Tab-separated table of C-alpha atoms and ligand atoms in Angstrom:
chain	number	residue	atom	x	y	z
A	622	MET	CA	53.919	151.161	216.230
A	623	LYS	CA	52.513	152.956	213.243
A	624	LEU	CA	52.346	156.172	215.209
A	625	ILE	CA	55.903	155.797	216.377
A	626	SER	CA	57.235	155.208	212.861
A	627	ARG	CA	55.254	158.180	211.604
A	628	PHE	CA	56.777	160.236	214.381
A	629	LEU	CA	60.256	159.019	213.424
A	630	VAL	CA	59.712	159.987	209.791
A	631	VAL	CA	58.562	163.447	210.803
A	632	ALA	CA	61.496	163.788	213.189
A	633	ALA	CA	63.941	162.658	210.511
A	634	LEU	CA	62.491	165.140	208.023
A	635	ALA	CA	62.765	167.898	210.596
A	636	VAL	CA	66.412	167.033	211.240
A	637	CYS	CA	67.040	167.020	207.486
A	638	ALA	CA	65.411	170.383	207.001
A	639	PHE	CA	67.263	171.795	209.947
A	640	GLY	CA	70.514	170.240	208.726
A	641	ILE	CA	70.144	171.756	205.265
A	642	GLN	CA	69.299	175.128	206.717
A	643	ALA	CA	72.192	174.993	209.162
A	644	LYS	CA	74.577	174.170	206.313
A	645	SER	CA	73.583	177.198	204.231
A	646	ILE	CA	76.433	179.675	204.159
A	647	SER	CA	75.407	183.271	204.654
A	648	ILE	CA	77.018	185.874	202.464
A	649	LEU	CA	76.782	189.652	202.449
A	650	ILE	CA	77.671	191.601	199.308
A	651	VAL	CA	78.517	195.233	200.013
A	652	ASP	CA	78.069	197.697	197.146
A	653	GLY	CA	76.597	201.146	196.502
A	654	GLN	CA	79.473	203.037	194.921
A	655	ASN	CA	81.827	201.849	192.225
A	656	ASN	CA	83.320	203.168	188.994
A	657	HIS	CA	81.923	199.909	187.573
A	658	ASN	CA	78.317	198.910	187.008
A	659	TRP	CA	77.733	197.491	190.489
A	660	LYS	CA	73.977	197.484	189.879
A	661	ALA	CA	74.520	194.722	187.311
A	662	MET	CA	77.466	192.998	188.998
A	663	THR	CA	75.904	192.348	192.396
A	664	PRO	CA	72.698	190.601	191.200
A	665	PHE	CA	74.742	188.468	188.796
A	666	MET	CA	77.141	187.258	191.507
A	667	LYS	CA	74.263	186.802	193.967
A	668	ASN	CA	72.337	184.688	191.472
A	669	GLN	CA	75.358	182.568	190.537
A	670	LEU	CA	76.076	181.843	194.198
A	671	GLU	CA	72.465	181.158	195.166
A	672	LYS	CA	72.017	178.812	192.196
A	673	THR	CA	74.413	176.389	193.891
A	674	GLY	CA	71.944	175.955	196.758
A	675	MET	CA	74.791	176.371	199.227
A	676	TYR	CA	74.467	180.057	199.989
A	677	THR	CA	72.001	182.681	201.077
A	678	VAL	CA	73.132	186.060	199.828
A	679	ALA	CA	72.117	189.429	201.275
A	680	VAL	CA	73.125	192.810	199.901
A	681	SER	CA	73.959	195.996	201.776
A	682	THR	CA	74.005	199.067	199.563
A	683	SER	CA	75.813	202.110	200.876
A	684	PRO	CA	74.506	205.642	200.376
A	685	GLN	CA	75.229	207.296	197.049
A	686	ARG	CA	77.424	210.343	196.939
A	687	VAL	CA	75.230	213.471	197.085
A	688	ASN	CA	76.658	216.260	194.952
A	689	PRO	CA	75.474	219.875	194.899
A	690	PRO	CA	73.862	220.993	191.613
A	691	ARG	CA	76.146	222.573	188.995
A	692	ASN	CA	75.958	226.049	187.417
A	693	LEU	CA	75.527	227.918	190.669
A	694	THR	CA	76.855	231.301	191.701
A	695	LYS	CA	79.633	231.382	194.252
A	696	GLU	CA	77.261	232.177	197.092
A	697	GLN	CA	74.732	229.552	196.033
A	698	ARG	CA	77.507	226.993	195.697
A	699	ALA	CA	78.643	227.309	199.301
A	700	GLN	CA	75.099	226.900	200.502
A	701	ALA	CA	74.370	223.969	198.204
A	702	GLN	CA	77.607	222.262	199.254
A	703	LYS	CA	76.619	222.636	202.887
A	704	ALA	CA	73.209	221.101	202.204
A	705	ALA	CA	74.797	218.240	200.253
A	706	ASP	CA	77.285	217.602	203.049
A	707	GLU	CA	74.454	217.432	205.568
A	708	LEU	CA	72.539	214.974	203.384
A	709	ASN	CA	75.690	212.892	202.941
A	710	ALA	CA	76.387	212.793	206.656
A	711	LYS	CA	72.790	211.829	207.444
A	712	ALA	CA	72.746	209.005	204.888
A	713	TRP	CA	76.098	207.604	206.017
A	714	ALA	CA	75.145	207.743	209.689
A	715	ALA	CA	72.190	205.476	208.905
A	716	TRP	CA	74.321	202.841	207.115
A	717	ASN	CA	75.955	200.294	209.355
A	718	PRO	CA	75.945	196.738	207.974
A	719	ASN	CA	75.962	193.979	210.571
A	720	PHE	CA	79.050	192.162	209.230
A	721	ALA	CA	79.180	189.802	212.218
A	722	LYS	CA	75.914	188.186	211.089
A	723	TYR	CA	77.530	186.718	207.969
A	724	ASP	CA	79.936	183.880	207.238
A	725	VAL	CA	81.465	185.732	204.306
A	726	VAL	CA	81.466	189.382	203.218
A	727	ILE	CA	82.107	190.201	199.545
A	728	SER	CA	83.069	193.729	198.552
A	729	ASN	CA	81.844	195.096	195.255
A	730	TYR	CA	82.519	198.599	196.578
A	731	ASN	CA	84.844	201.304	195.298
A	732	GLY	CA	83.919	204.756	196.525
A	733	GLN	CA	83.863	207.211	199.391
A	734	GLU	CA	85.500	206.372	202.691
A	735	TRP	CA	83.216	204.465	205.052
A	736	PRO	CA	82.398	206.262	208.316
A	737	LYS	CA	84.620	205.346	211.251
A	738	PRO	CA	82.008	203.171	213.024
A	739	VAL	CA	81.609	201.043	209.860
A	740	LYS	CA	85.376	200.714	209.422
A	741	ASP	CA	85.759	199.804	213.101
A	742	ALA	CA	83.004	197.187	212.870
A	743	PHE	CA	84.593	195.669	209.767
A	744	GLU	CA	88.046	195.550	211.337
A	745	LYS	CA	86.577	193.906	214.446
A	746	TYR	CA	84.699	191.361	212.306
A	747	MET	CA	87.901	190.463	210.487
A	748	ARG	CA	90.127	190.440	213.591
A	749	GLU	CA	87.749	188.034	215.265
A	750	GLY	CA	87.686	185.562	212.391
A	751	GLY	CA	85.629	187.177	209.637
A	752	ARG	CA	85.829	186.017	206.039
A	753	PHE	CA	86.199	188.470	203.165
A	754	ILE	CA	86.337	188.456	199.371
A	755	CYS	CA	87.681	191.424	197.420
A	756	VAL	CA	86.509	191.535	193.775
A	757	HIS	CA	88.158	193.636	191.041
A	758	ALA	CA	87.832	197.400	191.746
A	759	ALA	CA	87.162	196.794	195.444
A	760	ASN	CA	90.949	196.747	195.539
A	761	ASN	CA	90.942	200.383	194.378
A	762	SER	CA	89.115	201.391	197.540
A	763	PHE	CA	90.460	202.979	200.691
A	764	PRO	CA	94.095	203.578	199.639
A	765	ASN	CA	94.992	205.015	203.035
A	766	TRP	CA	93.061	202.627	205.293
A	767	LEU	CA	96.037	200.554	206.422
A	768	GLU	CA	94.040	197.691	207.950
A	769	TYR	CA	92.007	197.307	204.731
A	770	ASN	CA	95.217	197.226	202.713
A	771	LYS	CA	96.573	194.518	205.008
A	772	MET	CA	93.410	192.509	204.348
A	773	ILE	CA	93.513	192.785	200.550
A	774	GLY	CA	97.323	192.583	200.383
A	775	LEU	CA	97.644	194.551	197.160
A	776	GLY	CA	95.658	197.425	195.712
A	777	GLY	CA	95.740	199.956	192.908
A	778	TRP	CA	95.052	203.599	192.107
A	779	GLY	CA	93.879	206.210	194.628
A	780	GLY	CA	97.407	207.595	194.932
A	781	ARG	CA	98.980	204.264	195.916
A	782	THR	CA	102.788	204.396	195.690
A	783	GLU	CA	105.846	202.761	197.256
A	784	LYS	CA	104.618	204.193	200.561
A	785	HIS	CA	101.780	201.657	200.460
A	786	GLY	CA	104.043	198.637	199.979
A	787	PRO	CA	105.920	196.729	197.297
A	788	TYR	CA	104.766	195.453	193.914
A	789	VAL	CA	104.364	191.694	194.368
A	790	TYR	CA	104.501	189.380	191.335
A	791	TYR	CA	106.352	186.538	189.646
A	792	ASP	CA	109.045	187.692	187.233
A	793	GLU	CA	109.848	186.311	183.768
A	794	SER	CA	111.814	183.449	185.305
A	795	ASN	CA	108.895	182.643	187.618
A	796	LYS	CA	110.586	183.995	190.723
A	797	LEU	CA	108.374	185.581	193.365
A	798	ILE	CA	109.389	189.232	193.683
A	799	ARG	CA	108.613	191.950	196.208
A	800	ASN	CA	109.712	195.066	194.364
A	801	THR	CA	110.069	198.219	196.479
A	802	ASN	CA	110.948	200.526	193.552
A	803	PRO	CA	109.072	203.833	193.603
A	804	GLY	CA	106.055	204.122	191.327
A	805	ARG	CA	102.318	204.186	191.053
A	806	GLY	CA	100.197	201.243	192.089
A	807	GLY	CA	97.572	199.961	189.672
A	808	SER	CA	97.346	199.877	185.899
A	809	HIS	CA	95.784	197.877	183.082
A	810	GLY	CA	95.801	197.747	179.308
A	811	PRO	CA	92.851	197.179	176.961
A	812	GLN	CA	90.562	194.302	177.860
A	813	HIS	CA	91.476	190.932	176.395
A	814	GLU	CA	91.252	187.202	177.033
A	815	PHE	CA	94.182	185.995	179.093
A	816	THR	CA	95.579	182.817	180.584
A	817	ILE	CA	95.307	182.095	184.292
A	818	LYS	CA	98.280	180.096	185.537
A	819	ILE	CA	97.714	178.177	188.756
A	820	ARG	CA	100.672	178.480	191.139
A	821	ASN	CA	99.373	176.099	193.795
A	822	SER	CA	97.141	173.212	192.741
A	823	ASP	CA	97.049	171.834	196.296
A	824	HIS	CA	94.901	174.629	197.654
A	825	PRO	CA	91.204	173.655	197.972
A	826	ILE	CA	90.145	176.622	195.796
A	827	THR	CA	92.371	175.652	192.863
A	828	ALA	CA	92.560	171.861	193.306
A	829	GLY	CA	91.483	170.097	190.129
A	830	MET	CA	91.554	173.220	187.949
A	831	PRO	CA	93.572	172.913	184.738
A	832	THR	CA	96.989	174.420	185.567
A	833	GLN	CA	96.356	176.926	182.789
A	834	TRP	CA	92.943	178.164	181.698
A	835	LYS	CA	91.745	180.939	179.461
A	836	HIS	CA	89.846	183.696	181.233
A	837	ALA	CA	87.152	185.582	179.272
A	838	LYS	CA	87.824	189.149	178.140
A	839	ASP	CA	88.738	191.228	181.175
A	840	GLU	CA	91.036	193.983	182.375
A	841	LEU	CA	94.344	192.470	183.423
A	842	TYR	CA	95.257	194.488	186.496
A	843	ASP	CA	98.997	195.006	186.789
A	844	SER	CA	101.411	196.728	189.134
A	845	LEU	CA	99.244	196.420	192.227
A	846	ARG	CA	101.063	197.251	195.439
A	847	GLY	CA	100.443	197.006	199.148
A	848	PRO	CA	101.659	195.395	202.355
A	849	GLY	CA	101.262	191.917	200.808
A	850	THR	CA	101.881	190.190	204.113
A	851	LYS	CA	100.382	186.831	205.133
A	852	MET	CA	99.552	186.447	201.450
A	853	GLU	CA	99.800	183.476	199.134
A	854	ILE	CA	99.402	183.944	195.395
A	855	LEU	CA	97.384	180.996	194.071
A	856	ALA	CA	97.282	182.095	190.429
A	857	THR	CA	98.828	184.644	188.101
A	858	ALA	CA	98.409	185.995	184.569
A	859	TRP	CA	101.213	187.175	182.301
A	860	SER	CA	100.900	190.887	181.519
A	861	GLU	CA	102.450	192.035	178.252
A	862	LYS	CA	102.184	195.542	179.675
A	863	SER	CA	104.150	195.078	182.877
A	864	LYS	CA	106.150	192.031	181.660
A	865	ARG	CA	105.288	190.332	184.927
A	866	HIS	CA	103.129	187.419	186.033
A	867	GLU	CA	100.513	189.423	187.924
A	868	PRO	CA	98.586	187.988	190.897
A	869	MET	CA	95.061	186.896	189.941
A	870	MET	CA	94.025	184.885	193.022
A	871	MET	CA	95.335	185.540	196.489
A	872	VAL	CA	94.535	184.116	199.890
A	873	LEU	CA	95.453	186.113	202.960
A	874	GLY	CA	95.290	186.005	206.718
A	875	TYR	CA	94.405	188.941	208.949
A	876	ASN	CA	94.489	188.100	212.649
A	877	LYS	CA	91.851	185.356	212.907
A	878	GLY	CA	90.277	186.467	209.633
A	879	LYS	CA	90.780	185.032	206.162
A	880	ILE	CA	90.543	186.680	202.787
A	881	PHE	CA	90.284	185.750	199.124
A	882	HIS	CA	91.190	188.443	196.608
A	883	THR	CA	90.645	188.384	192.860
A	884	PRO	CA	91.484	191.365	190.637
A	885	MET	CA	89.406	189.695	187.909
A	886	GLY	CA	85.819	190.796	187.244
A	887	HIS	CA	85.579	193.998	185.198
A	888	GLU	CA	81.879	194.164	184.502
A	889	ASN	CA	81.315	195.304	180.938
A	890	GLY	CA	82.997	192.436	179.124
A	891	GLN	CA	82.271	188.784	179.802
A	892	SER	CA	84.667	188.461	182.724
A	893	LEU	CA	82.002	187.804	185.356
A	894	GLN	CA	80.283	185.284	183.081
A	895	CYS	CA	83.508	183.281	182.800
A	896	VAL	CA	82.960	179.797	184.227
A	897	GLY	CA	86.465	180.070	185.676
A	898	PHE	CA	85.574	183.278	187.531
A	899	ILE	CA	82.247	181.902	188.800
A	900	THR	CA	83.779	178.597	189.946
A	901	THR	CA	86.582	180.455	191.701
A	902	LEU	CA	84.138	182.758	193.501
A	903	ASP	CA	81.950	179.820	194.498
A	904	ARG	CA	84.877	177.764	195.785
A	905	ALA	CA	86.387	180.743	197.602
A	906	CYS	CA	83.100	181.267	199.494
A	907	GLU	CA	82.956	177.604	200.462
A	908	TRP	CA	86.603	177.471	201.489
A	909	LEU	CA	86.377	180.645	203.549
A	910	ALA	CA	83.245	179.471	205.353
A	911	THR	CA	84.146	175.803	205.883
A	912	ASP	CA	87.915	175.437	205.286
A	913	LYS	CA	87.234	172.912	202.541
A	914	VAL	CA	85.810	172.713	199.055
A	915	THR	CA	83.293	170.138	197.855
A	916	THR	CA	82.297	172.059	194.712
A	917	LYS	CA	83.463	170.126	191.678
A	918	ILE	CA	85.143	171.695	188.670
A	919	PRO	CA	82.275	171.909	186.141
A	920	THR	CA	82.593	170.061	182.855
A	921	ASN	CA	82.321	173.359	180.949
A	922	PHE	CA	85.339	174.848	182.755
A	923	PRO	CA	87.641	176.813	180.426
A	924	THR	CA	90.669	175.027	179.036
A	925	ALA	CA	94.166	176.276	178.233
A	926	ASN	CA	93.025	177.690	174.922
A	927	LYS	CA	89.242	177.996	175.130
A	928	VAL	CA	87.192	180.421	177.206
A	929	SER	CA	83.837	179.329	178.587
A	930	VAL	CA	81.064	181.711	179.576
A	931	VAL	CA	77.510	181.406	180.860
A	932	PRO	CA	74.721	183.732	179.710
A	933	LYS	CA	73.897	186.835	181.759
A	934	ASN	CA	71.209	186.168	184.374
B	706	ZN	ZN1	87.536	197.434	185.732
């Protein structure tokens, strides 16, 4: 009898351990090039997510851009460029993240085009039910990769214009607008604290959040444009610059795939440290991976007129 009960205890512990392990959501953060300090951003997000005990986070860092040295003669320059191109091609050929291994992929990447095999693998992952989060300048990436733009819905810079899709926003009277006027996509004013207005409190990501909360100092991206199909705007922020309520949280569908997109998260202020940003990222990961959210709104969540930040790692 004693032996049997001991066996049962061991078995139960094993099931528990297995259960906990099986529940862990696997996340891949892709970085390596960005006009923002990705070397600080990625570890911060990774740490915040892993602290919850719900996620295991891996990182895949793309090759850096190899540039030829400056101050060369014309002849030397051609040769150096050729050598740099060869180095670039070699490095990129060796980089091929296994997206399919992960429940959720987060992009903290804004840089050179990915090689075709990487793009193809990512499209396949998403078509077949992949989960993706686009953070801040990741929406500057790949202006002419149509499938990527369908995934993120809206993007900025990189020559984006009306050809890439409409501006999508709420106007002054809170009407959802798809504006096809010609013009550049992507802009922002000086960093400042701004109010996030929740547009749908029934979504698992936003449920229980104050309907308005103050986001820590960040760039308020405005005038993003793109296909914006299969997209729901969960939250906006009023831009004094564009005089529009600009999308700040979006959920999208792409074939069997699902996406969460936040233009928040410029790195050199306190935007990433904002409890609102962290909670949103955490909940988005859980929702994408499991279709529901159990993560509670923390007691130190920002309020309508008070920001709330955690220290850097
Ligand atoms: Zn920025």
